[in-house]
Amino acid sequence: MNSTQEKTITVIRTRVALQQQVRVWKAAGETVGFVPTMGALHAGHLSLVEKAKETASRTVASIFVNPTQFAPGEDFDTYPRREAEDLALLEGIGCDAVYLPGVAEMYPDGSVTDVRVNGMSDLLDGIYRPHFFYGVATVVARLLLHAQPDVAIFGEKDFQQLQIIRRMVRDLGFAVRIIGGETRRDADGLAQSSRNLYLSPEERQVAGAMFAALHRAAVRLSLGAKPADVRAEATAHLLRSGFRSVDYIALVDSDSLIALPDEVALTTGSARLLGAAWLGRTRLIDNLSVTR
Ligand code: PAF
């Protein structure tokens, strides 16, 4: 776009203005697809916006680096913020509006209401980041109430987050359909993530081992290998490749996220293999569906 062209994306900074815009669209018979993000957008995010465009006549993305999902000492302050670039990308793919609330808009002064999806939030990543999914559920509930979408899209890359949001929406009766968007990967399989920006060039060379280890494990499981053996092999693969430590490699039930026993019979779509590991100072997560 050159500087003389009109901007086509509407930038909205308050809940009231967003609700007003959505009301106008819905009164005209339009449907709204919503893609919540924390910005630093990459092709993975843009594919979620494309999916929203396929399922609804209007598309809204939000960009909000949510303080309640970061613990003290985590990367809230250094999390990449690239508002101008993000707006240009969203505009380029025809997103209708972007919601850019400030902290006071999402957490009005004196706000004390949290959303907790108990149990599922305390497994897997929840063991290593105990605050994380409570912050996510709280902000996503608020974002859904602000945007009132018909459909909301979340990436499968954050599979535990996606399943927790599905559960929250079901439990609280939000009138929104949650859709998972397929993980976008670089040529070596690395799942696209805003945090990949933290990787040094040397670490980036190694990072594809996360996908390679999980993929090999998923194939071995589908051929009948024992989950315990496969988890040990995947962990060894990552450490041998240069990862500093492995938080977990876990085979879980896709819906409940509860670990599957070693003797379980796998059926289509019922099992998910998830991994989290540290490469230098960057924590990478990824997951794959496992079928026998
Ligand atoms: O996945 C993310 O980017 C965030 O966790 C989300 C869903 C936008 C909530 O802050």
PDB file of C-alpha atoms and ligand atoms in Angstrom:
ATOM      1  CA  MET A   1       0.000   0.000   0.000  1.00  0.00           C
ATOM      2  CA  ASN A   2       1.369   3.474  -0.786  1.00  0.00           C
ATOM      3  CA  SER A   3       0.931   6.400   1.596  1.00  0.00           C
ATOM      4  CA  THR A   4      -1.859   8.016  -0.433  1.00  0.00           C
ATOM      5  CA  GLN A   5      -4.121   4.944  -0.161  1.00  0.00           C
ATOM      6  CA  GLU A   6      -6.827   4.830   2.509  1.00  0.00           C
ATOM      7  CA  LYS A   7      -6.300   2.407   5.364  1.00  0.00           C
ATOM      8  CA  THR A   8      -8.936  -0.298   5.111  1.00  0.00           C
ATOM      9  CA  ILE A   9      -8.503  -1.861   8.538  1.00  0.00           C
ATOM     10  CA  THR A  10     -10.443  -0.374  11.437  1.00  0.00           C
ATOM     11  CA  VAL A  11      -8.400   0.041  14.621  1.00  0.00           C
ATOM     12  CA  ILE A  12     -10.514  -0.233  17.759  1.00  0.00           C
ATOM     13  CA  ARG A  13      -9.132   0.422  21.226  1.00  0.00           C
ATOM     14  CA  THR A  14     -12.129   0.186  23.557  1.00  0.00           C
ATOM     15  CA  ARG A  15     -14.623  -2.543  24.478  1.00  0.00           C
ATOM     16  CA  VAL A  16     -17.569  -0.214  23.895  1.00  0.00           C
ATOM     17  CA  ALA A  17     -16.426   0.692  20.380  1.00  0.00           C
ATOM     18  CA  LEU A  18     -15.789  -2.962  19.515  1.00  0.00           C
ATOM     19  CA  GLN A  19     -19.189  -4.072  20.796  1.00  0.00           C
ATOM     20  CA  GLN A  20     -20.817  -1.240  18.857  1.00  0.00           C
ATOM     21  CA  GLN A  21     -19.045  -2.247  15.613  1.00  0.00           C
ATOM     22  CA  VAL A  22     -19.971  -5.912  16.075  1.00  0.00           C
ATOM     23  CA  ARG A  23     -23.605  -4.954  16.790  1.00  0.00           C
ATOM     24  CA  VAL A  24     -23.745  -2.965  13.528  1.00  0.00           C
ATOM     25  CA  TRP A  25     -22.332  -5.901  11.553  1.00  0.00           C
ATOM     26  CA  LYS A  26     -24.686  -8.425  13.137  1.00  0.00           C
ATOM     27  CA  ALA A  27     -27.710  -6.164  12.587  1.00  0.00           C
ATOM     28  CA  ALA A  28     -26.790  -6.218   8.894  1.00  0.00           C
ATOM     29  CA  GLY A  29     -26.824 -10.034   8.937  1.00  0.00           C
ATOM     30  CA  GLU A  30     -23.045 -10.453   9.015  1.00  0.00           C
ATOM     31  CA  THR A  31     -21.137 -13.046  11.058  1.00  0.00           C
ATOM     32  CA  VAL A  32     -17.947 -12.322  12.983  1.00  0.00           C
ATOM     33  CA  GLY A  33     -14.789 -14.424  13.142  1.00  0.00           C
ATOM     34  CA  PHE A  34     -12.286 -13.535  15.866  1.00  0.00           C
ATOM     35  CA  VAL A  35      -8.563 -14.282  16.177  1.00  0.00           C
ATOM     36  CA  PRO A  36      -7.051 -13.344  19.550  1.00  0.00           C
ATOM     37  CA  THR A  37      -3.258 -12.872  19.478  1.00  0.00           C
ATOM     38  CA  MET A  38      -0.436 -11.289  21.433  1.00  0.00           C
ATOM     39  CA  GLY A  39       0.997  -9.750  18.254  1.00  0.00           C
ATOM     40  CA  ALA A  40       4.442 -10.257  16.653  1.00  0.00           C
ATOM     41  CA  LEU A  41       2.397 -11.892  13.937  1.00  0.00           C
ATOM     42  CA  HIS A  42       3.783 -14.611  11.685  1.00  0.00           C
ATOM     43  CA  ALA A  43       2.381 -16.843   8.945  1.00  0.00           C
ATOM     44  CA  GLY A  44       0.751 -19.066  11.587  1.00  0.00           C
ATOM     45  CA  HIS A  45      -1.354 -16.174  12.886  1.00  0.00           C
ATOM     46  CA  LEU A  46      -2.211 -15.077   9.363  1.00  0.00           C
ATOM     47  CA  SER A  47      -3.437 -18.588   8.536  1.00  0.00           C
ATOM     48  CA  LEU A  48      -5.814 -18.287  11.531  1.00  0.00           C
ATOM     49  CA  VAL A  49      -7.141 -15.016  10.114  1.00  0.00           C
ATOM     50  CA  GLU A  50      -7.578 -16.713   6.725  1.00  0.00           C
ATOM     51  CA  LYS A  51      -9.558 -19.459   8.459  1.00  0.00           C
ATOM     52  CA  ALA A  52     -11.718 -16.840  10.198  1.00  0.00           C
ATOM     53  CA  LYS A  53     -12.375 -15.253   6.800  1.00  0.00           C
ATOM     54  CA  GLU A  54     -13.513 -18.630   5.442  1.00  0.00           C
ATOM     55  CA  THR A  55     -16.006 -19.115   8.275  1.00  0.00           C
ATOM     56  CA  ALA A  56     -17.408 -15.616   8.847  1.00  0.00           C
ATOM     57  CA  SER A  57     -18.184 -12.542   6.743  1.00  0.00           C
ATOM     58  CA  ARG A  58     -16.265 -10.146   9.044  1.00  0.00           C
ATOM     59  CA  THR A  59     -12.941 -10.745  10.728  1.00  0.00           C
ATOM     60  CA  VAL A  60     -11.533  -9.176  13.887  1.00  0.00           C
ATOM     61  CA  ALA A  61      -8.047  -9.879  15.270  1.00  0.00           C
ATOM     62  CA  SER A  62      -6.961  -8.703  18.697  1.00  0.00           C
ATOM     63  CA  ILE A  63      -3.449  -7.851  19.834  1.00  0.00           C
ATOM     64  CA  PHE A  64      -2.917  -7.746  23.576  1.00  0.00           C
ATOM     65  CA  VAL A  65       0.162  -8.925  25.472  1.00  0.00           C
ATOM     66  CA  ASN A  66      -1.708 -10.239  28.483  1.00  0.00           C
ATOM     67  CA  PRO A  67       0.160  -9.581  31.746  1.00  0.00           C
ATOM     68  CA  THR A  68      -1.809 -12.155  33.753  1.00  0.00           C
ATOM     69  CA  GLN A  69      -0.422 -15.094  31.783  1.00  0.00           C
ATOM     70  CA  PHE A  70       3.203 -14.214  32.583  1.00  0.00           C
ATOM     71  CA  ALA A  71       4.791 -15.035  35.952  1.00  0.00           C
ATOM     72  CA  PRO A  72       7.339 -12.682  37.527  1.00  0.00           C
ATOM     73  CA  GLY A  73      10.681 -13.371  35.821  1.00  0.00           C
ATOM     74  CA  GLU A  74       9.063 -14.524  32.555  1.00  0.00           C
ATOM     75  CA  ASP A  75       9.334 -12.559  29.313  1.00  0.00           C
ATOM     76  CA  PHE A  76       6.420 -10.074  29.628  1.00  0.00           C
ATOM     77  CA  ASP A  77       8.711  -7.019  29.298  1.00  0.00           C
ATOM     78  CA  THR A  78      10.735  -8.412  26.414  1.00  0.00           C
ATOM     79  CA  TYR A  79       7.865 -10.099  24.546  1.00  0.00           C
ATOM     80  CA  PRO A  80       8.107  -8.765  20.956  1.00  0.00           C
ATOM     81  CA  ARG A  81       5.784  -5.811  20.272  1.00  0.00           C
ATOM     82  CA  ARG A  82       5.434  -4.750  16.629  1.00  0.00           C
ATOM     83  CA  GLU A  83       2.175  -2.894  16.299  1.00  0.00           C
ATOM     84  CA  ALA A  84       2.865  -1.101  12.998  1.00  0.00           C
ATOM     85  CA  GLU A  85       4.128  -4.267  11.255  1.00  0.00           C
ATOM     86  CA  ASP A  86       1.230  -6.304  12.662  1.00  0.00           C
ATOM     87  CA  LEU A  87      -1.351  -3.787  11.426  1.00  0.00           C
ATOM     88  CA  ALA A  88       0.191  -3.802   7.946  1.00  0.00           C
ATOM     89  CA  LEU A  89       0.098  -7.618   7.847  1.00  0.00           C
ATOM     90  CA  LEU A  90      -3.539  -7.761   8.981  1.00  0.00           C
ATOM     91  CA  GLU A  91      -4.536  -5.083   6.532  1.00  0.00           C
ATOM     92  CA  GLY A  92      -2.655  -6.924   3.767  1.00  0.00           C
ATOM     93  CA  ILE A  93      -4.773 -10.056   4.204  1.00  0.00           C
ATOM     94  CA  GLY A  94      -8.062  -8.189   4.429  1.00  0.00           C
ATOM     95  CA  CYS A  95      -8.806  -8.397   8.158  1.00  0.00           C
ATOM     96  CA  ASP A  96     -11.683  -5.976   8.807  1.00  0.00           C
ATOM     97  CA  ALA A  97     -10.771  -4.733  12.283  1.00  0.00           C
ATOM     98  CA  VAL A  98      -8.106  -5.047  14.916  1.00  0.00           C
ATOM     99  CA  TYR A  99      -8.825  -4.695  18.614  1.00  0.00           C
ATOM    100  CA  LEU A 100      -5.899  -3.112  20.474  1.00  0.00           C
ATOM    101  CA  PRO A 101      -7.027  -2.704  24.085  1.00  0.00           C
ATOM    102  CA  GLY A 102      -4.766  -1.320  26.782  1.00  0.00           C
ATOM    103  CA  VAL A 103      -4.358  -3.061  30.142  1.00  0.00           C
ATOM    104  CA  ALA A 104      -7.002  -0.819  31.764  1.00  0.00           C
ATOM    105  CA  GLU A 105      -9.527  -1.829  29.098  1.00  0.00           C
ATOM    106  CA  MET A 106      -9.003  -5.556  29.727  1.00  0.00           C
ATOM    107  CA  TYR A 107      -8.545  -5.259  33.493  1.00  0.00           C
ATOM    108  CA  PRO A 108     -10.513  -2.202  34.667  1.00  0.00           C
ATOM    109  CA  ASP A 109      -9.263  -0.694  37.894  1.00  0.00           C
ATOM    110  CA  GLY A 110     -10.133  -2.888  40.859  1.00  0.00           C
ATOM    111  CA  SER A 111     -10.927  -5.905  38.673  1.00  0.00           C
ATOM    112  CA  VAL A 112     -10.938  -9.122  40.774  1.00  0.00           C
ATOM    113  CA  THR A 113     -12.694 -11.692  38.563  1.00  0.00           C
ATOM    114  CA  ASP A 114     -10.705 -14.644  37.240  1.00  0.00           C
ATOM    115  CA  VAL A 115     -11.676 -17.667  35.170  1.00  0.00           C
ATOM    116  CA  ARG A 116     -10.102 -20.981  36.171  1.00  0.00           C
ATOM    117  CA  VAL A 117     -10.507 -24.163  34.149  1.00  0.00           C
ATOM    118  CA  ASN A 118      -9.550 -26.492  36.967  1.00  0.00           C
ATOM    119  CA  GLY A 119      -7.664 -29.715  36.422  1.00  0.00           C
ATOM    120  CA  MET A 120      -6.747 -29.282  32.761  1.00  0.00           C
ATOM    121  CA  SER A 121      -4.850 -26.098  33.616  1.00  0.00           C
ATOM    122  CA  ASP A 122      -2.674 -27.936  36.139  1.00  0.00           C
ATOM    123  CA  LEU A 123      -1.334 -30.621  33.775  1.00  0.00           C
ATOM    124  CA  LEU A 124       1.565 -30.552  31.285  1.00  0.00           C
ATOM    125  CA  ASP A 125       2.541 -26.870  30.805  1.00  0.00           C
ATOM    126  CA  GLY A 126       0.489 -26.026  33.897  1.00  0.00           C
ATOM    127  CA  ILE A 127       3.035 -27.910  36.025  1.00  0.00           C
ATOM    128  CA  TYR A 128       5.860 -25.694  34.752  1.00  0.00           C
ATOM    129  CA  ARG A 129       3.843 -22.466  34.398  1.00  0.00           C
ATOM    130  CA  PRO A 130       1.197 -22.756  37.157  1.00  0.00           C
ATOM    131  CA  HIS A 131      -0.227 -19.248  36.597  1.00  0.00           C
ATOM    132  CA  PHE A 132      -0.373 -19.520  32.813  1.00  0.00           C
ATOM    133  CA  PHE A 133      -3.711 -21.066  31.870  1.00  0.00           C
ATOM    134  CA  TYR A 134      -5.591 -19.103  34.525  1.00  0.00           C
ATOM    135  CA  GLY A 135      -4.315 -15.924  32.884  1.00  0.00           C
ATOM    136  CA  VAL A 136      -5.197 -17.261  29.437  1.00  0.00           C
ATOM    137  CA  ALA A 137      -8.736 -18.345  30.406  1.00  0.00           C
ATOM    138  CA  THR A 138      -9.356 -15.028  32.156  1.00  0.00           C
ATOM    139  CA  VAL A 139      -8.255 -12.899  29.227  1.00  0.00           C
ATOM    140  CA  VAL A 140      -9.891 -15.067  26.556  1.00  0.00           C
ATOM    141  CA  ALA A 141     -13.219 -14.972  28.437  1.00  0.00           C
ATOM    142  CA  ARG A 142     -12.962 -11.173  28.557  1.00  0.00           C
ATOM    143  CA  LEU A 143     -11.928 -10.918  24.897  1.00  0.00           C
ATOM    144  CA  LEU A 144     -14.877 -13.109  23.838  1.00  0.00           C
ATOM    145  CA  LEU A 145     -17.246 -10.911  25.846  1.00  0.00           C
ATOM    146  CA  HIS A 146     -15.764  -7.800  24.255  1.00  0.00           C
ATOM    147  CA  ALA A 147     -15.831  -9.128  20.687  1.00  0.00           C
ATOM    148  CA  GLN A 148     -19.049 -11.235  20.818  1.00  0.00           C
ATOM    149  CA  PRO A 149     -17.883 -13.319  17.839  1.00  0.00           C
ATOM    150  CA  ASP A 150     -19.734 -16.183  16.172  1.00  0.00           C
ATOM    151  CA  VAL A 151     -16.488 -18.086  15.678  1.00  0.00           C
ATOM    152  CA  ALA A 152     -13.067 -17.803  17.336  1.00  0.00           C
ATOM    153  CA  ILE A 153      -9.902 -19.406  15.995  1.00  0.00           C
ATOM    154  CA  PHE A 154      -6.948 -20.593  18.090  1.00  0.00           C
ATOM    155  CA  GLY A 155      -3.822 -22.359  16.838  1.00  0.00           C
ATOM    156  CA  GLU A 156      -3.306 -26.070  17.444  1.00  0.00           C
ATOM    157  CA  LYS A 157       0.323 -25.249  18.154  1.00  0.00           C
ATOM    158  CA  ASP A 158      -0.868 -24.327  21.669  1.00  0.00           C
ATOM    159  CA  PHE A 159      -2.921 -27.499  21.929  1.00  0.00           C
ATOM    160  CA  GLN A 160      -3.423 -27.450  25.700  1.00  0.00           C
ATOM    161  CA  GLN A 161      -4.572 -23.823  25.494  1.00  0.00           C
ATOM    162  CA  LEU A 162      -7.005 -24.698  22.669  1.00  0.00           C
ATOM    163  CA  GLN A 163      -8.558 -27.568  24.630  1.00  0.00           C
ATOM    164  CA  ILE A 164      -8.827 -25.492  27.808  1.00  0.00           C
ATOM    165  CA  ILE A 165     -10.589 -22.721  25.883  1.00  0.00           C
ATOM    166  CA  ARG A 166     -12.990 -25.263  24.338  1.00  0.00           C
ATOM    167  CA  ARG A 167     -13.766 -26.535  27.834  1.00  0.00           C
ATOM    168  CA  MET A 168     -14.262 -23.025  29.241  1.00  0.00           C
ATOM    169  CA  VAL A 169     -16.623 -22.109  26.388  1.00  0.00           C
ATOM    170  CA  ARG A 170     -18.611 -25.300  26.947  1.00  0.00           C
ATOM    171  CA  ASP A 171     -18.745 -24.934  30.747  1.00  0.00           C
ATOM    172  CA  LEU A 172     -19.740 -21.254  30.701  1.00  0.00           C
ATOM    173  CA  GLY A 173     -22.076 -21.491  27.706  1.00  0.00           C
ATOM    174  CA  PHE A 174     -20.413 -18.884  25.512  1.00  0.00           C
ATOM    175  CA  ALA A 175     -22.329 -18.621  22.223  1.00  0.00           C
ATOM    176  CA  VAL A 176     -19.220 -19.029  20.100  1.00  0.00           C
ATOM    177  CA  ARG A 177     -17.813 -21.857  18.005  1.00  0.00           C
ATOM    178  CA  ILE A 178     -14.141 -22.557  18.699  1.00  0.00           C
ATOM    179  CA  ILE A 179     -12.085 -23.746  15.743  1.00  0.00           C
ATOM    180  CA  GLY A 180      -8.499 -25.025  15.866  1.00  0.00           C
ATOM    181  CA  GLY A 181      -6.095 -23.828  13.173  1.00  0.00           C
ATOM    182  CA  GLU A 182      -3.409 -26.192  11.904  1.00  0.00           C
ATOM    183  CA  THR A 183       0.172 -25.477  13.018  1.00  0.00           C
ATOM    184  CA  ARG A 184       2.287 -23.709  10.410  1.00  0.00           C
ATOM    185  CA  ARG A 185       5.846 -25.002  10.185  1.00  0.00           C
ATOM    186  CA  ASP A 186       9.152 -23.860   8.758  1.00  0.00           C
ATOM    187  CA  ALA A 187      10.885 -26.090   6.194  1.00  0.00           C
ATOM    188  CA  ASP A 188      12.639 -28.116   8.932  1.00  0.00           C
ATOM    189  CA  GLY A 189       9.353 -28.657  10.788  1.00  0.00           C
ATOM    190  CA  LEU A 190       9.812 -26.005  13.494  1.00  0.00           C
ATOM    191  CA  ALA A 191       6.343 -24.829  14.563  1.00  0.00           C
ATOM    192  CA  GLN A 192       5.986 -21.104  13.904  1.00  0.00           C
ATOM    193  CA  SER A 193       5.875 -19.070  17.110  1.00  0.00           C
ATOM    194  CA  SER A 194       6.532 -15.448  18.040  1.00  0.00           C
ATOM    195  CA  ARG A 195       9.082 -16.736  20.559  1.00  0.00           C
ATOM    196  CA  ASN A 196      11.184 -18.248  17.733  1.00  0.00           C
ATOM    197  CA  LEU A 197      12.491 -14.677  17.412  1.00  0.00           C
ATOM    198  CA  TYR A 198      14.469 -15.342  20.623  1.00  0.00           C
ATOM    199  CA  LEU A 199      16.532 -18.120  19.011  1.00  0.00           C
ATOM    200  CA  SER A 200      20.141 -17.374  18.043  1.00  0.00           C
ATOM    201  CA  PRO A 201      21.185 -18.509  14.524  1.00  0.00           C
ATOM    202  CA  GLU A 202      22.947 -21.518  16.116  1.00  0.00           C
ATOM    203  CA  GLU A 203      19.871 -22.425  18.175  1.00  0.00           C
ATOM    204  CA  ARG A 204      17.651 -22.037  15.132  1.00  0.00           C
ATOM    205  CA  GLN A 205      19.753 -24.741  13.401  1.00  0.00           C
ATOM    206  CA  VAL A 206      18.919 -27.104  16.259  1.00  0.00           C
ATOM    207  CA  ALA A 207      15.277 -26.115  16.865  1.00  0.00           C
ATOM    208  CA  GLY A 208      13.848 -28.377  14.123  1.00  0.00           C
ATOM    209  CA  ALA A 209      14.809 -31.350  16.340  1.00  0.00           C
ATOM    210  CA  MET A 210      11.618 -30.746  18.369  1.00  0.00           C
ATOM    211  CA  PHE A 211       9.439 -31.618  15.396  1.00  0.00           C
ATOM    212  CA  ALA A 212      11.788 -34.411  14.276  1.00  0.00           C
ATOM    213  CA  ALA A 213      11.704 -36.039  17.745  1.00  0.00           C
ATOM    214  CA  LEU A 214       7.917 -35.758  18.068  1.00  0.00           C
ATOM    215  CA  HIS A 215       7.309 -36.932  14.520  1.00  0.00           C
ATOM    216  CA  ARG A 216       9.509 -39.995  14.961  1.00  0.00           C
ATOM    217  CA  ALA A 217       7.777 -40.700  18.272  1.00  0.00           C
ATOM    218  CA  ALA A 218       4.309 -40.353  16.725  1.00  0.00           C
ATOM    219  CA  VAL A 219       5.232 -42.787  13.937  1.00  0.00           C
ATOM    220  CA  ARG A 220       6.685 -45.298  16.447  1.00  0.00           C
ATOM    221  CA  LEU A 221       3.546 -45.048  18.592  1.00  0.00           C
ATOM    222  CA  SER A 222       1.320 -45.558  15.571  1.00  0.00           C
ATOM    223  CA  LEU A 223       3.265 -48.751  14.810  1.00  0.00           C
ATOM    224  CA  GLY A 224       2.665 -50.042  18.314  1.00  0.00           C
ATOM    225  CA  ALA A 225       5.768 -49.006  20.279  1.00  0.00           C
ATOM    226  CA  LYS A 226       5.334 -48.577  24.035  1.00  0.00           C
ATOM    227  CA  PRO A 227       4.716 -44.936  25.083  1.00  0.00           C
ATOM    228  CA  ALA A 228       7.331 -45.142  27.875  1.00  0.00           C
ATOM    229  CA  ASP A 229      10.050 -46.264  25.413  1.00  0.00           C
ATOM    230  CA  VAL A 230       9.048 -43.644  22.873  1.00  0.00           C
ATOM    231  CA  ARG A 231       9.073 -40.834  25.461  1.00  0.00           C
ATOM    232  CA  ALA A 232      12.572 -41.852  26.561  1.00  0.00           C
ATOM    233  CA  GLU A 233      13.800 -41.965  22.947  1.00  0.00           C
ATOM    234  CA  ALA A 234      12.320 -38.546  22.132  1.00  0.00           C
ATOM    235  CA  THR A 235      13.877 -37.016  25.258  1.00  0.00           C
ATOM    236  CA  ALA A 236      17.282 -38.506  24.371  1.00  0.00           C
ATOM    237  CA  HIS A 237      16.885 -37.247  20.774  1.00  0.00           C
ATOM    238  CA  LEU A 238      16.304 -33.668  21.989  1.00  0.00           C
ATOM    239  CA  LEU A 239      19.192 -33.681  24.481  1.00  0.00           C
ATOM    240  CA  ARG A 240      21.544 -35.211  21.911  1.00  0.00           C
ATOM    241  CA  SER A 241      20.541 -32.529  19.398  1.00  0.00           C
ATOM    242  CA  GLY A 242      21.487 -29.682  21.752  1.00  0.00           C
ATOM    243  CA  PHE A 243      18.364 -28.955  23.815  1.00  0.00           C
ATOM    244  CA  ARG A 244      19.314 -27.988  27.384  1.00  0.00           C
ATOM    245  CA  SER A 245      16.492 -29.819  29.160  1.00  0.00           C
ATOM    246  CA  VAL A 246      13.146 -31.450  28.460  1.00  0.00           C
ATOM    247  CA  ASP A 247      10.151 -30.481  30.599  1.00  0.00           C
ATOM    248  CA  TYR A 248       7.960 -33.264  29.238  1.00  0.00           C
ATOM    249  CA  ILE A 249       7.126 -35.551  26.369  1.00  0.00           C
ATOM    250  CA  ALA A 250       3.610 -36.813  27.049  1.00  0.00           C
ATOM    251  CA  LEU A 251       0.988 -38.941  25.313  1.00  0.00           C
ATOM    252  CA  VAL A 252      -2.428 -37.749  26.463  1.00  0.00           C
ATOM    253  CA  ASP A 253      -6.120 -38.084  25.733  1.00  0.00           C
ATOM    254  CA  SER A 254      -6.894 -35.270  23.253  1.00  0.00           C
ATOM    255  CA  ASP A 255      -9.952 -34.005  25.126  1.00  0.00           C
ATOM    256  CA  SER A 256      -9.098 -34.405  28.799  1.00  0.00           C
ATOM    257  CA  LEU A 257      -5.306 -34.026  28.397  1.00  0.00           C
ATOM    258  CA  ILE A 258      -4.882 -36.838  30.919  1.00  0.00           C
ATOM    259  CA  ALA A 259      -1.852 -39.078  30.299  1.00  0.00           C
ATOM    260  CA  LEU A 260      -2.742 -42.305  28.511  1.00  0.00           C
ATOM    261  CA  PRO A 261      -1.623 -45.529  30.146  1.00  0.00           C
ATOM    262  CA  ASP A 262       1.094 -47.456  28.317  1.00  0.00           C
ATOM    263  CA  GLU A 263      -1.239 -50.318  27.329  1.00  0.00           C
ATOM    264  CA  VAL A 264      -3.952 -48.048  25.824  1.00  0.00           C
ATOM    265  CA  ALA A 265      -5.367 -48.841  22.362  1.00  0.00           C
ATOM    266  CA  LEU A 266      -5.053 -45.721  20.204  1.00  0.00           C
ATOM    267  CA  THR A 267      -7.988 -44.772  18.001  1.00  0.00           C
ATOM    268  CA  THR A 268      -8.194 -42.036  15.390  1.00  0.00           C
ATOM    269  CA  GLY A 269      -7.892 -38.547  16.822  1.00  0.00           C
ATOM    270  CA  SER A 270      -8.032 -39.713  20.428  1.00  0.00           C
ATOM    271  CA  ALA A 271      -4.401 -39.225  21.396  1.00  0.00           C
ATOM    272  CA  ARG A 272      -2.019 -36.301  21.267  1.00  0.00           C
ATOM    273  CA  LEU A 273       1.706 -36.279  21.786  1.00  0.00           C
ATOM    274  CA  LEU A 274       2.987 -33.059  23.355  1.00  0.00           C
ATOM    275  CA  GLY A 275       6.485 -31.868  24.118  1.00  0.00           C
ATOM    276  CA  ALA A 276       8.138 -28.920  25.853  1.00  0.00           C
ATOM    277  CA  ALA A 277      11.879 -28.375  26.030  1.00  0.00           C
ATOM    278  CA  TRP A 278      14.435 -25.646  26.573  1.00  0.00           C
ATOM    279  CA  LEU A 279      16.835 -24.592  23.845  1.00  0.00           C
ATOM    280  CA  GLY A 280      19.191 -22.166  25.550  1.00  0.00           C
ATOM    281  CA  ARG A 281      16.900 -19.584  27.160  1.00  0.00           C
ATOM    282  CA  THR A 282      13.949 -20.316  24.877  1.00  0.00           C
ATOM    283  CA  ARG A 283      11.231 -22.791  25.767  1.00  0.00           C
ATOM    284  CA  LEU A 284       9.743 -24.503  22.718  1.00  0.00           C
ATOM    285  CA  ILE A 285       6.481 -26.461  22.707  1.00  0.00           C
ATOM    286  CA  ASP A 286       4.911 -28.550  19.986  1.00  0.00           C
ATOM    287  CA  ASN A 287       2.426 -31.389  19.548  1.00  0.00           C
ATOM    288  CA  LEU A 288       1.161 -33.921  17.032  1.00  0.00           C
ATOM    289  CA  SER A 289      -1.901 -36.098  16.688  1.00  0.00           C
ATOM    290  CA  VAL A 290      -1.195 -39.824  17.098  1.00  0.00           C
ATOM    291  CA  THR A 291      -3.249 -42.578  15.500  1.00  0.00           C
ATOM    292  CA  ARG A 292      -2.698 -46.257  15.193  1.00  0.00           C
TER     293      ARG A 292
HETATM  294  O1  PAF B   1      -1.972 -17.784  22.201  1.00  0.00           O
HETATM  295  C1  PAF B   1      -1.900 -16.561  22.478  1.00  0.00           C
HETATM  296  O2  PAF B   1      -1.389 -15.750  21.712  1.00  0.00           O
HETATM  297  C2  PAF B   1      -2.458 -16.089  23.809  1.00  0.00           C
HETATM  298  O3  PAF B   1      -2.266 -17.037  24.817  1.00  0.00           O
HETATM  299  C3  PAF B   1      -3.917 -15.630  23.739  1.00  0.00           C
HETATM  300  C4  PAF B   1      -4.844 -16.789  23.364  1.00  0.00           C
HETATM  301  C5  PAF B   1      -4.074 -14.528  22.717  1.00  0.00           C
HETATM  302  C6  PAF B   1      -4.363 -15.103  25.106  1.00  0.00           C
HETATM  303  O4  PAF B   1      -3.581 -14.043  25.527  1.00  0.00           O
END
